[in-house]
Structures are given as C-alpha cells and as structure tokens.
PDB file of N, CA, C and O in Angstrom:
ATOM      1  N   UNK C 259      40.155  11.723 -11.886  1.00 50.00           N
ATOM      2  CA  UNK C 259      39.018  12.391 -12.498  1.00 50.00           C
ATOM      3  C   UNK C 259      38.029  11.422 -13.138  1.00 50.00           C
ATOM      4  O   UNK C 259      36.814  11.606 -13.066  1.00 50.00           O
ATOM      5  N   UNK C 260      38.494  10.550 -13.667  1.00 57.00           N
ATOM      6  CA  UNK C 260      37.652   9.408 -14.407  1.00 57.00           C
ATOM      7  C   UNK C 260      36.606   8.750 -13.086  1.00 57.00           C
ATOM      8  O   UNK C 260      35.465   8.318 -13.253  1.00 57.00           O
ATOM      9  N   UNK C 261      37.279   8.813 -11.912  1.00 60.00           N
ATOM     10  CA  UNK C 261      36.722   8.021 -10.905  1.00 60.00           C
ATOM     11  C   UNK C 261      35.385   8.499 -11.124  1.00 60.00           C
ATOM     12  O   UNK C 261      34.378   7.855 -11.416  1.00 60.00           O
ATOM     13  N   UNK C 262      35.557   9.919 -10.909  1.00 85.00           N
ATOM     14  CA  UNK C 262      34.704  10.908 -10.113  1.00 85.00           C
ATOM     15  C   UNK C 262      33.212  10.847 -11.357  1.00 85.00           C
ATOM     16  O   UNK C 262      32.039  10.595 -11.084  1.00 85.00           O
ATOM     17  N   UNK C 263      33.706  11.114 -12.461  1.00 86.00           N
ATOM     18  CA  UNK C 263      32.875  10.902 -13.867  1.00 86.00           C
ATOM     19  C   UNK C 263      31.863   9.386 -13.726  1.00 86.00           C
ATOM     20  O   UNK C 263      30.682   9.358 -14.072  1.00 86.00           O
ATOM     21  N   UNK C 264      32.467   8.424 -13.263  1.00 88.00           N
ATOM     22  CA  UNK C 264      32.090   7.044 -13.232  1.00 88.00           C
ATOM     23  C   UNK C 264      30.428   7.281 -12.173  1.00 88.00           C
ATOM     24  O   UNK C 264      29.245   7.155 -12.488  1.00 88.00           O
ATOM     25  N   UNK C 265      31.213   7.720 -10.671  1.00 87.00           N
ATOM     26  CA  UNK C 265      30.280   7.636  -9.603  1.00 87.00           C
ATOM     27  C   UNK C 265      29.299   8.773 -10.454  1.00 87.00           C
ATOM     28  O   UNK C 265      28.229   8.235 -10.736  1.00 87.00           O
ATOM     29  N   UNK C 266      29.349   9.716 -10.774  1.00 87.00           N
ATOM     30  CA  UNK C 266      27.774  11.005 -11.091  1.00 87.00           C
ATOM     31  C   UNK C 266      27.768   9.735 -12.285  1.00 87.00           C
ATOM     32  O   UNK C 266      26.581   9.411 -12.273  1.00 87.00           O
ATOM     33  N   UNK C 267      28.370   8.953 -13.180  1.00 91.00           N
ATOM     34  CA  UNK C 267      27.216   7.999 -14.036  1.00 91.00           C
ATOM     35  C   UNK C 267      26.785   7.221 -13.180  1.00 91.00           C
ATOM     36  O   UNK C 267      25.560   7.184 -13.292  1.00 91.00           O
ATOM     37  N   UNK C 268      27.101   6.637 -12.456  1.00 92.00           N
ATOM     38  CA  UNK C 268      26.355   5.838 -11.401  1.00 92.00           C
ATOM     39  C   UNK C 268      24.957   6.400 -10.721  1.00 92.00           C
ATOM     40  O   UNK C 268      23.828   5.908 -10.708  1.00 92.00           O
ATOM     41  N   UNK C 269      25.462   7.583 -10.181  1.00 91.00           N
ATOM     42  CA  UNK C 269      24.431   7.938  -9.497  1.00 91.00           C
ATOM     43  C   UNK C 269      23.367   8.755 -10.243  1.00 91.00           C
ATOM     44  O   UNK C 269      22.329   8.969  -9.616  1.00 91.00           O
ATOM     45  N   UNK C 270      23.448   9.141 -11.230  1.00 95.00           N
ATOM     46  CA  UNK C 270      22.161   9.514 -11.847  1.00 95.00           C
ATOM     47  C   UNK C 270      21.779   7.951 -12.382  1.00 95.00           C
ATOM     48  O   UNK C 270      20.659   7.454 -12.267  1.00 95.00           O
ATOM     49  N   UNK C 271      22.648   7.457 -12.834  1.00 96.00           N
ATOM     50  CA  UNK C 271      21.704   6.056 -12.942  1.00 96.00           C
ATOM     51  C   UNK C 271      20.750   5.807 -11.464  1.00 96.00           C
ATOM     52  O   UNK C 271      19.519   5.825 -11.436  1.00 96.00           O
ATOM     53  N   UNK C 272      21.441   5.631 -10.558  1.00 97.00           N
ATOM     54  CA  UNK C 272      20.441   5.327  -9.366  1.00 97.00           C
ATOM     55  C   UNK C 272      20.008   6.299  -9.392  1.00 97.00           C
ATOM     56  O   UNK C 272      19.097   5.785 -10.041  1.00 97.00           O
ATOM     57  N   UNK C 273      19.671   7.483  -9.314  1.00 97.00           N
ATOM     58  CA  UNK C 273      18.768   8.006  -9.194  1.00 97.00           C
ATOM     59  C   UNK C 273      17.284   8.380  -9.674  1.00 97.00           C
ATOM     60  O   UNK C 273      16.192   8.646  -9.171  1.00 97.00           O
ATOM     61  N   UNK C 274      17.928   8.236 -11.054  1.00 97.00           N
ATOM     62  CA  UNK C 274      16.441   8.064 -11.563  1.00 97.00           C
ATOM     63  C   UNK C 274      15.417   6.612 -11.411  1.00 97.00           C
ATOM     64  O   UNK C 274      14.234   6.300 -11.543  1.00 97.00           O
ATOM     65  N   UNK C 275      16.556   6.073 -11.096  1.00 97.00           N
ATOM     66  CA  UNK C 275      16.225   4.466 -10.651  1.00 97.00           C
ATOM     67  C   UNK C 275      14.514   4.672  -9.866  1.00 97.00           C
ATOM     68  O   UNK C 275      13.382   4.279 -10.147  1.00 97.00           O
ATOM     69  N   UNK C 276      15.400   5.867  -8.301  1.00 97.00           N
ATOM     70  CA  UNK C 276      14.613   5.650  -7.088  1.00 97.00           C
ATOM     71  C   UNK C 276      13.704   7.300  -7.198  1.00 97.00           C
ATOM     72  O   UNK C 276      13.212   7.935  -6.265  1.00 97.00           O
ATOM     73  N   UNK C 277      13.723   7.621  -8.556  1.00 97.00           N
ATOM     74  CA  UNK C 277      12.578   8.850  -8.815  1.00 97.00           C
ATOM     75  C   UNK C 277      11.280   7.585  -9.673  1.00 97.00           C
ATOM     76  O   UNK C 277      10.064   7.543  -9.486  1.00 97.00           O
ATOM     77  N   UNK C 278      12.147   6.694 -10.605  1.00 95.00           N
ATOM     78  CA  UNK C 278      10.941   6.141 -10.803  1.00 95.00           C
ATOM     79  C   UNK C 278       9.943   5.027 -10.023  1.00 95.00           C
ATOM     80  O   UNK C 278       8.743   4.786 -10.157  1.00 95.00           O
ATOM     81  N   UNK C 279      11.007   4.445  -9.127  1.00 95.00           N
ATOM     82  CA  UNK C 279      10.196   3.458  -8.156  1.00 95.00           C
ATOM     83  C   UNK C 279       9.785   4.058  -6.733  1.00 95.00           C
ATOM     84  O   UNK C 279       9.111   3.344  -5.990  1.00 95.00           O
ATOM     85  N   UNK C 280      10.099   5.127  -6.387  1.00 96.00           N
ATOM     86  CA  UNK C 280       9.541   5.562  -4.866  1.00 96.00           C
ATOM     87  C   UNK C 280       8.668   7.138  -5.362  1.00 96.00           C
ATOM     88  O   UNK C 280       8.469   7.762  -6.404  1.00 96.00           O
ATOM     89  N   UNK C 281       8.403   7.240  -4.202  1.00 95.00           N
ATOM     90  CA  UNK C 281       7.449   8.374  -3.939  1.00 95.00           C
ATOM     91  C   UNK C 281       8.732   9.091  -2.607  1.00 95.00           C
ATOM     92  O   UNK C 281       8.263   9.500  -1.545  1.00 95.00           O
ATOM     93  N   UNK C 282       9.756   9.134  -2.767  1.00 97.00           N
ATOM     94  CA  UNK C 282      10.884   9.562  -1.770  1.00 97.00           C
ATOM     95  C   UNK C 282      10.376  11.388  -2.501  1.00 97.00           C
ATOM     96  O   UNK C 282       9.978  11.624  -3.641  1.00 97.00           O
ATOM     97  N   UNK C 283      10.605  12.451  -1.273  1.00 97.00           N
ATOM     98  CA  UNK C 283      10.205  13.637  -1.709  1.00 97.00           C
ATOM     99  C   UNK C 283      11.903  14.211  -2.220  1.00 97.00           C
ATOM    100  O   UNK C 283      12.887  13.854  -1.572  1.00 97.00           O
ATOM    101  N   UNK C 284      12.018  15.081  -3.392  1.00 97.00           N
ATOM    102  CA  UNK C 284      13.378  15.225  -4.134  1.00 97.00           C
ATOM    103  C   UNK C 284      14.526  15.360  -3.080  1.00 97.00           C
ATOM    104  O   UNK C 284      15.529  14.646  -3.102  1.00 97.00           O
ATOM    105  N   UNK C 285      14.310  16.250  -2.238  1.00 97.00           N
ATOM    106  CA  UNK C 285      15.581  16.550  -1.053  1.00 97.00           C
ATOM    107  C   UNK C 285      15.828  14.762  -0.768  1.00 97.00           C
ATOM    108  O   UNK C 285      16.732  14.163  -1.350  1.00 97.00           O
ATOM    109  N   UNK C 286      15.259  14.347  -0.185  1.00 97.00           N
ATOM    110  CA  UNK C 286      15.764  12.897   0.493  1.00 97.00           C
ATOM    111  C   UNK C 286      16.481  11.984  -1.054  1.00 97.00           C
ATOM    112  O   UNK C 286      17.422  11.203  -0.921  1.00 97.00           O
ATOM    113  N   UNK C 287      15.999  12.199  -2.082  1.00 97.00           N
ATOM    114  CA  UNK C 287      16.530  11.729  -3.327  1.00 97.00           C
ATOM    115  C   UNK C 287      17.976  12.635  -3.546  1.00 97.00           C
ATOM    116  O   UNK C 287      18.963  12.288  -4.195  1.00 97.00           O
ATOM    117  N   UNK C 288      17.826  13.543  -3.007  1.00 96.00           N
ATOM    118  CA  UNK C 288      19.327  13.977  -3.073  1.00 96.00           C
ATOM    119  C   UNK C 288      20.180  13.781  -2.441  1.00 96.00           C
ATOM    120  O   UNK C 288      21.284  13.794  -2.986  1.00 96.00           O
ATOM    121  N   UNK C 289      20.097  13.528  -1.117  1.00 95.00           N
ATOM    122  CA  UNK C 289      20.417  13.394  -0.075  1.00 95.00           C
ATOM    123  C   UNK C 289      20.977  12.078   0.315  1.00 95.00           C
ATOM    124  O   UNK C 289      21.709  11.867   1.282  1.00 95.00           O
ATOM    125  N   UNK C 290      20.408  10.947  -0.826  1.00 95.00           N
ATOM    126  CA  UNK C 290      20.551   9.483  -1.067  1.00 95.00           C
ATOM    127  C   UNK C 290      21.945   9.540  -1.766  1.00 95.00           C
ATOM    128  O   UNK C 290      22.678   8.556  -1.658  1.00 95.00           O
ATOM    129  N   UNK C 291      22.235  10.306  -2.264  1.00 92.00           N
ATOM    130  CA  UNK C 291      23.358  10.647  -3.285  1.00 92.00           C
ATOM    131  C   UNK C 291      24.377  11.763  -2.995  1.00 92.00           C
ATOM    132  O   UNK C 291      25.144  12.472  -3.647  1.00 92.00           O
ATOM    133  N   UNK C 292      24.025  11.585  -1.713  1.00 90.00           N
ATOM    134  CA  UNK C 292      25.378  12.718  -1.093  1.00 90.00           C
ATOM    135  C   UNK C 292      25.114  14.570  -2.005  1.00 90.00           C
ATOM    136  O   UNK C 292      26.035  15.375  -2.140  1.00 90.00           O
ATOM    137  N   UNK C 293      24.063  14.744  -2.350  1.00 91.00           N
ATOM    138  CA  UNK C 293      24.203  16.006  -3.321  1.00 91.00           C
ATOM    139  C   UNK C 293      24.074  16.749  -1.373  1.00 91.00           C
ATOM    140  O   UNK C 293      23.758  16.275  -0.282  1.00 91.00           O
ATOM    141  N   UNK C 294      24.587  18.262  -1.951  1.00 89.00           N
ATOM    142  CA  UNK C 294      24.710  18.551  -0.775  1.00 89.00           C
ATOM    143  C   UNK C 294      23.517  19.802  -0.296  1.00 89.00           C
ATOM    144  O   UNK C 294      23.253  20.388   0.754  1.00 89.00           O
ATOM    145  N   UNK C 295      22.900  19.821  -1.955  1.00 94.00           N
ATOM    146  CA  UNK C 295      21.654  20.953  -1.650  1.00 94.00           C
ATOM    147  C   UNK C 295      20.628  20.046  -2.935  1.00 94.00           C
ATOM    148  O   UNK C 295      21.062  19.197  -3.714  1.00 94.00           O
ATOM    149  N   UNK C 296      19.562  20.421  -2.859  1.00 96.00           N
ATOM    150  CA  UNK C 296      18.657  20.042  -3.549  1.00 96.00           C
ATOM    151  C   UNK C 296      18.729  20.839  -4.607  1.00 96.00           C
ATOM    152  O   UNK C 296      18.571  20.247  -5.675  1.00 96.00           O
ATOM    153  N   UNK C 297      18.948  22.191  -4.683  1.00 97.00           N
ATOM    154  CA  UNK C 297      19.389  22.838  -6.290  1.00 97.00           C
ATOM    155  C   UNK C 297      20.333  22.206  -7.056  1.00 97.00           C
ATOM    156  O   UNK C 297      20.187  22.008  -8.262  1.00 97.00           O
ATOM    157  N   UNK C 298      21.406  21.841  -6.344  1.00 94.00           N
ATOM    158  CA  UNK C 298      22.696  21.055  -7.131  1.00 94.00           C
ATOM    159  C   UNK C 298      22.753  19.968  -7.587  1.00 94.00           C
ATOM    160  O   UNK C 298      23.626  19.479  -8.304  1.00 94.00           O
ATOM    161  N   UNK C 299      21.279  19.275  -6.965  1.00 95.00           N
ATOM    162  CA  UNK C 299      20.887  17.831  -7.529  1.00 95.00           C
ATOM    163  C   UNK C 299      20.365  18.383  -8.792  1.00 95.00           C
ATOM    164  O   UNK C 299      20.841  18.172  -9.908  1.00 95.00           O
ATOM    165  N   UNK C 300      19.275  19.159  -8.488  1.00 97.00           N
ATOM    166  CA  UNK C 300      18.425  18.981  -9.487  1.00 97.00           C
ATOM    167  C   UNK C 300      19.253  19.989 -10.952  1.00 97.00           C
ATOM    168  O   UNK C 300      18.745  20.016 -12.073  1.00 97.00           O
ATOM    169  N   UNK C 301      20.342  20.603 -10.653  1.00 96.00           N
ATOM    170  CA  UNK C 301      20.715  21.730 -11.865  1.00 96.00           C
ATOM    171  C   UNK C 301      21.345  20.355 -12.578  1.00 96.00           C
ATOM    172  O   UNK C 301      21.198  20.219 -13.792  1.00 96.00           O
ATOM    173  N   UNK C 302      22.495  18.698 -11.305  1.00 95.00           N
ATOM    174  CA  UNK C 302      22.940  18.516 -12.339  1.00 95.00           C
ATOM    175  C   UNK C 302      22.189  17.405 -12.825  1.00 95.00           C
ATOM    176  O   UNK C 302      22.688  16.938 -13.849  1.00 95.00           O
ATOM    177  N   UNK C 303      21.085  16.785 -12.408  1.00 97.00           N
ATOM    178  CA  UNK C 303      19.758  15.966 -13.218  1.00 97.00           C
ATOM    179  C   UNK C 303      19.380  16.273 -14.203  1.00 97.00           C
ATOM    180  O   UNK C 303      19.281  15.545 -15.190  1.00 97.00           O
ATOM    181  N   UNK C 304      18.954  17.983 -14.080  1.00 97.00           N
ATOM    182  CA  UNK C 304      18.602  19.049 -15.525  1.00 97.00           C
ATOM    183  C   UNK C 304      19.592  18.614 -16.606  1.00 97.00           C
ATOM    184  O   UNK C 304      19.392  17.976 -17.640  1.00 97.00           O
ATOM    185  N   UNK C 305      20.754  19.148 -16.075  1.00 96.00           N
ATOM    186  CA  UNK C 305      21.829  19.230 -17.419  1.00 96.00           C
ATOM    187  C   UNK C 305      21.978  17.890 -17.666  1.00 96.00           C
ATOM    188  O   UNK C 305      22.062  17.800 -18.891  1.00 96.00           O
ATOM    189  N   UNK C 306      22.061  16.729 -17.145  1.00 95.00           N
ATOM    190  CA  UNK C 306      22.303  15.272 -17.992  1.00 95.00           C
ATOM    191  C   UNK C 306      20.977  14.609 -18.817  1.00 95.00           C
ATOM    192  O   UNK C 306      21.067  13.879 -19.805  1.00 95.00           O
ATOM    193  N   UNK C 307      19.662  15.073 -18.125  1.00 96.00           N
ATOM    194  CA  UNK C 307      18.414  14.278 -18.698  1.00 96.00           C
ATOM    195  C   UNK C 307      17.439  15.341 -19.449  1.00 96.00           C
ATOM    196  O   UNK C 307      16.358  14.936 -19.878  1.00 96.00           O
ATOM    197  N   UNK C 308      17.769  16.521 -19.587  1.00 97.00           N
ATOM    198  CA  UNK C 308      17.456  17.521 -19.776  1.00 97.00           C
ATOM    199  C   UNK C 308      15.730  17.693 -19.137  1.00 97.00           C
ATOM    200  O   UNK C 308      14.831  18.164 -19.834  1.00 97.00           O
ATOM    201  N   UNK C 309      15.575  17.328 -18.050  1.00 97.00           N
ATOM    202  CA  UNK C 309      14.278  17.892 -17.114  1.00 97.00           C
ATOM    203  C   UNK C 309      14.816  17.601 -15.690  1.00 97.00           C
ATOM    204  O   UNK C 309      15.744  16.856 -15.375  1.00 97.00           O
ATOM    205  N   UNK C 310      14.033  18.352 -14.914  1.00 97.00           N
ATOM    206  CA  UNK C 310      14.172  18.335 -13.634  1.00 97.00           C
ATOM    207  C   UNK C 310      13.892  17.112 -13.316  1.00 97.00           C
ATOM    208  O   UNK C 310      13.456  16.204 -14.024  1.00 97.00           O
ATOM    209  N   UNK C 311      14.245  17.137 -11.877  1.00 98.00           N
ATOM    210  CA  UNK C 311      13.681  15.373 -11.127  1.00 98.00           C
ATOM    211  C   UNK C 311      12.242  15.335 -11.100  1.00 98.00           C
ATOM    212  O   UNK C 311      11.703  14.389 -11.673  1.00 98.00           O
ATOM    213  N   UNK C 312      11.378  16.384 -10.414  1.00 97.00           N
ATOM    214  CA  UNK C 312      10.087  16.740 -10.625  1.00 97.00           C
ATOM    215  C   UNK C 312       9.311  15.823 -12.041  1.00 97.00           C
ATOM    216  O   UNK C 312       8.576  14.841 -12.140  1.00 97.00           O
ATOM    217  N   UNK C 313      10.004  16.851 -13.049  1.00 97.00           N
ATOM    218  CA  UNK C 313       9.103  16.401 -14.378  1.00 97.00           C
ATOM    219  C   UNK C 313       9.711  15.403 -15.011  1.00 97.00           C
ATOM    220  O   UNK C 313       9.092  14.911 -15.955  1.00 97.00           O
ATOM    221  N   UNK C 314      11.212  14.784 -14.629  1.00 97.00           N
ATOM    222  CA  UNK C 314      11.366  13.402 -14.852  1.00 97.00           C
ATOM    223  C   UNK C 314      10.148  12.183 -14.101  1.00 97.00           C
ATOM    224  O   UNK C 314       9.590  11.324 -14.785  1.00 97.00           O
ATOM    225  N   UNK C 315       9.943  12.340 -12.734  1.00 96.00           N
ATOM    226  CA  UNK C 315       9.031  11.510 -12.001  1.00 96.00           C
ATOM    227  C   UNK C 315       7.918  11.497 -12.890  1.00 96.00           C
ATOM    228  O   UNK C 315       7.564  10.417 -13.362  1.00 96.00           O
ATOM    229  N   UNK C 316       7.227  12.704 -13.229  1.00 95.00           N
ATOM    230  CA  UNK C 316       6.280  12.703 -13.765  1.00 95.00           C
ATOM    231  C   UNK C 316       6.114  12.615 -15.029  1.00 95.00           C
ATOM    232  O   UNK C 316       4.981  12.707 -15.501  1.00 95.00           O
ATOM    233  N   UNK C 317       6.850  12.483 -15.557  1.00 94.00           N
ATOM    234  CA  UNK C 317       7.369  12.049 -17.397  1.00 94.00           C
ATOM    235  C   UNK C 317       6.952  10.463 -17.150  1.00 94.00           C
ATOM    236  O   UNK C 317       6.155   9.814 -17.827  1.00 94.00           O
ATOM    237  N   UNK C 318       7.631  10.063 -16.113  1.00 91.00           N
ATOM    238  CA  UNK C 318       7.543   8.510 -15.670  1.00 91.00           C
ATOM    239  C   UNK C 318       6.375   7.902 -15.690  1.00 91.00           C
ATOM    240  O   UNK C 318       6.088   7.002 -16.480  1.00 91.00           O
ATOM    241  N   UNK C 319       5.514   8.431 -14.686  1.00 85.00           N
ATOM    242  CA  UNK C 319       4.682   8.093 -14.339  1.00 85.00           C
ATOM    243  C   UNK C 319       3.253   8.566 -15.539  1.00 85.00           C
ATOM    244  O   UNK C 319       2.145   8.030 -15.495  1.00 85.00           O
ATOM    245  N   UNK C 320       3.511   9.272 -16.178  1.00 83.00           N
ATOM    246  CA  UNK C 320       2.441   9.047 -17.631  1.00 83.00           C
ATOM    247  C   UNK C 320       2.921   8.277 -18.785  1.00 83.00           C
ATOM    248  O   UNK C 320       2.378   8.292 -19.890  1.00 83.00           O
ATOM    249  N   UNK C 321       3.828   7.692 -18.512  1.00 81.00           N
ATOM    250  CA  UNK C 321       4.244   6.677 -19.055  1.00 81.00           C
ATOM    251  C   UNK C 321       5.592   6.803 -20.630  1.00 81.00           C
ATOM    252  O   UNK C 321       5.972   6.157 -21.606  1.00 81.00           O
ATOM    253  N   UNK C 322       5.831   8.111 -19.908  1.00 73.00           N
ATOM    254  CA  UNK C 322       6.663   8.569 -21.181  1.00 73.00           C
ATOM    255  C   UNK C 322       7.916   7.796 -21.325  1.00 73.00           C
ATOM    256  O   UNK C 322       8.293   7.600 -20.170  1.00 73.00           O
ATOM    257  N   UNK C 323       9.261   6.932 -22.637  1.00 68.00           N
ATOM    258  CA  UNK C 323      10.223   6.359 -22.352  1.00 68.00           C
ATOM    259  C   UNK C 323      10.959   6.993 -21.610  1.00 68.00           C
ATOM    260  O   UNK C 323      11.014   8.221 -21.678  1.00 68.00           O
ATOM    261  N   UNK C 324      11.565   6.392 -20.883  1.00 63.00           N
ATOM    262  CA  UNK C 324      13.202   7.012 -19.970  1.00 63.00           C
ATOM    263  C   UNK C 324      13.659   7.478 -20.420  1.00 63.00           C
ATOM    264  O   UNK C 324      13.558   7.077 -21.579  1.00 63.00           O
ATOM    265  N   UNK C 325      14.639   8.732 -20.324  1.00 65.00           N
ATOM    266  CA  UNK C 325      16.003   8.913 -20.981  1.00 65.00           C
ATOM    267  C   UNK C 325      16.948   8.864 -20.434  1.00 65.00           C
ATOM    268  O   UNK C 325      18.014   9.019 -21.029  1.00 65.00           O
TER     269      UNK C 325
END
C-alpha cells in the first residue's frame, strides 16, 4: 500500500510538473499517468491541490504560487 501512496505522490508531482510546462490538452495529461478517464484524473488532482487541472494551469500561468 505504501508503494501505491508513493507513485500518486509521484505522479501528481509530475503532473503538475507537465500542466505547468506544456500546453498538452488534460486527457493526454492523464493519460501520461496511466489515469484511466479524465474525470478520475481530474477528481483526484481536485482532492490533493484543491483545483482542477484546468484552473491549476491557469492559476500557473497568471502567475499565482504552486501548491
């Protein structure tokens, strides 16, 4: 179980990685990460960063800090 905990910290780390450096459209950002629907990315992006991938990108890109 710990494994499993490790890789989703991993991969929301990369992920927001490649929401803030690409213009990749969200499905293919999920899809980078084995999620297996684009709702299930984004419900569990929501629940760890508390915004969607959407308004994380765009949090980004007006220059708001990371979370």
């Amino acid at each position: 179980p710990g494994h499993d905990i490790a890789m989703l910290c991993r991969a929301l780390r990369e992920a927001k990685k490649v929401l803030r450096t690409t213009d990749l459209p969200i499905r293919e950002v999920a899809s980078l990460f084995d999620f297996k629907s684009v709702c299930y990315f984004s419900n569990f992006f929501k629940k760890h960063t508390g915004m969607t991938p959407t308004q994380y990108r765009a949090a980004q890109s007006a220059g708001e800090p990371a979370r």
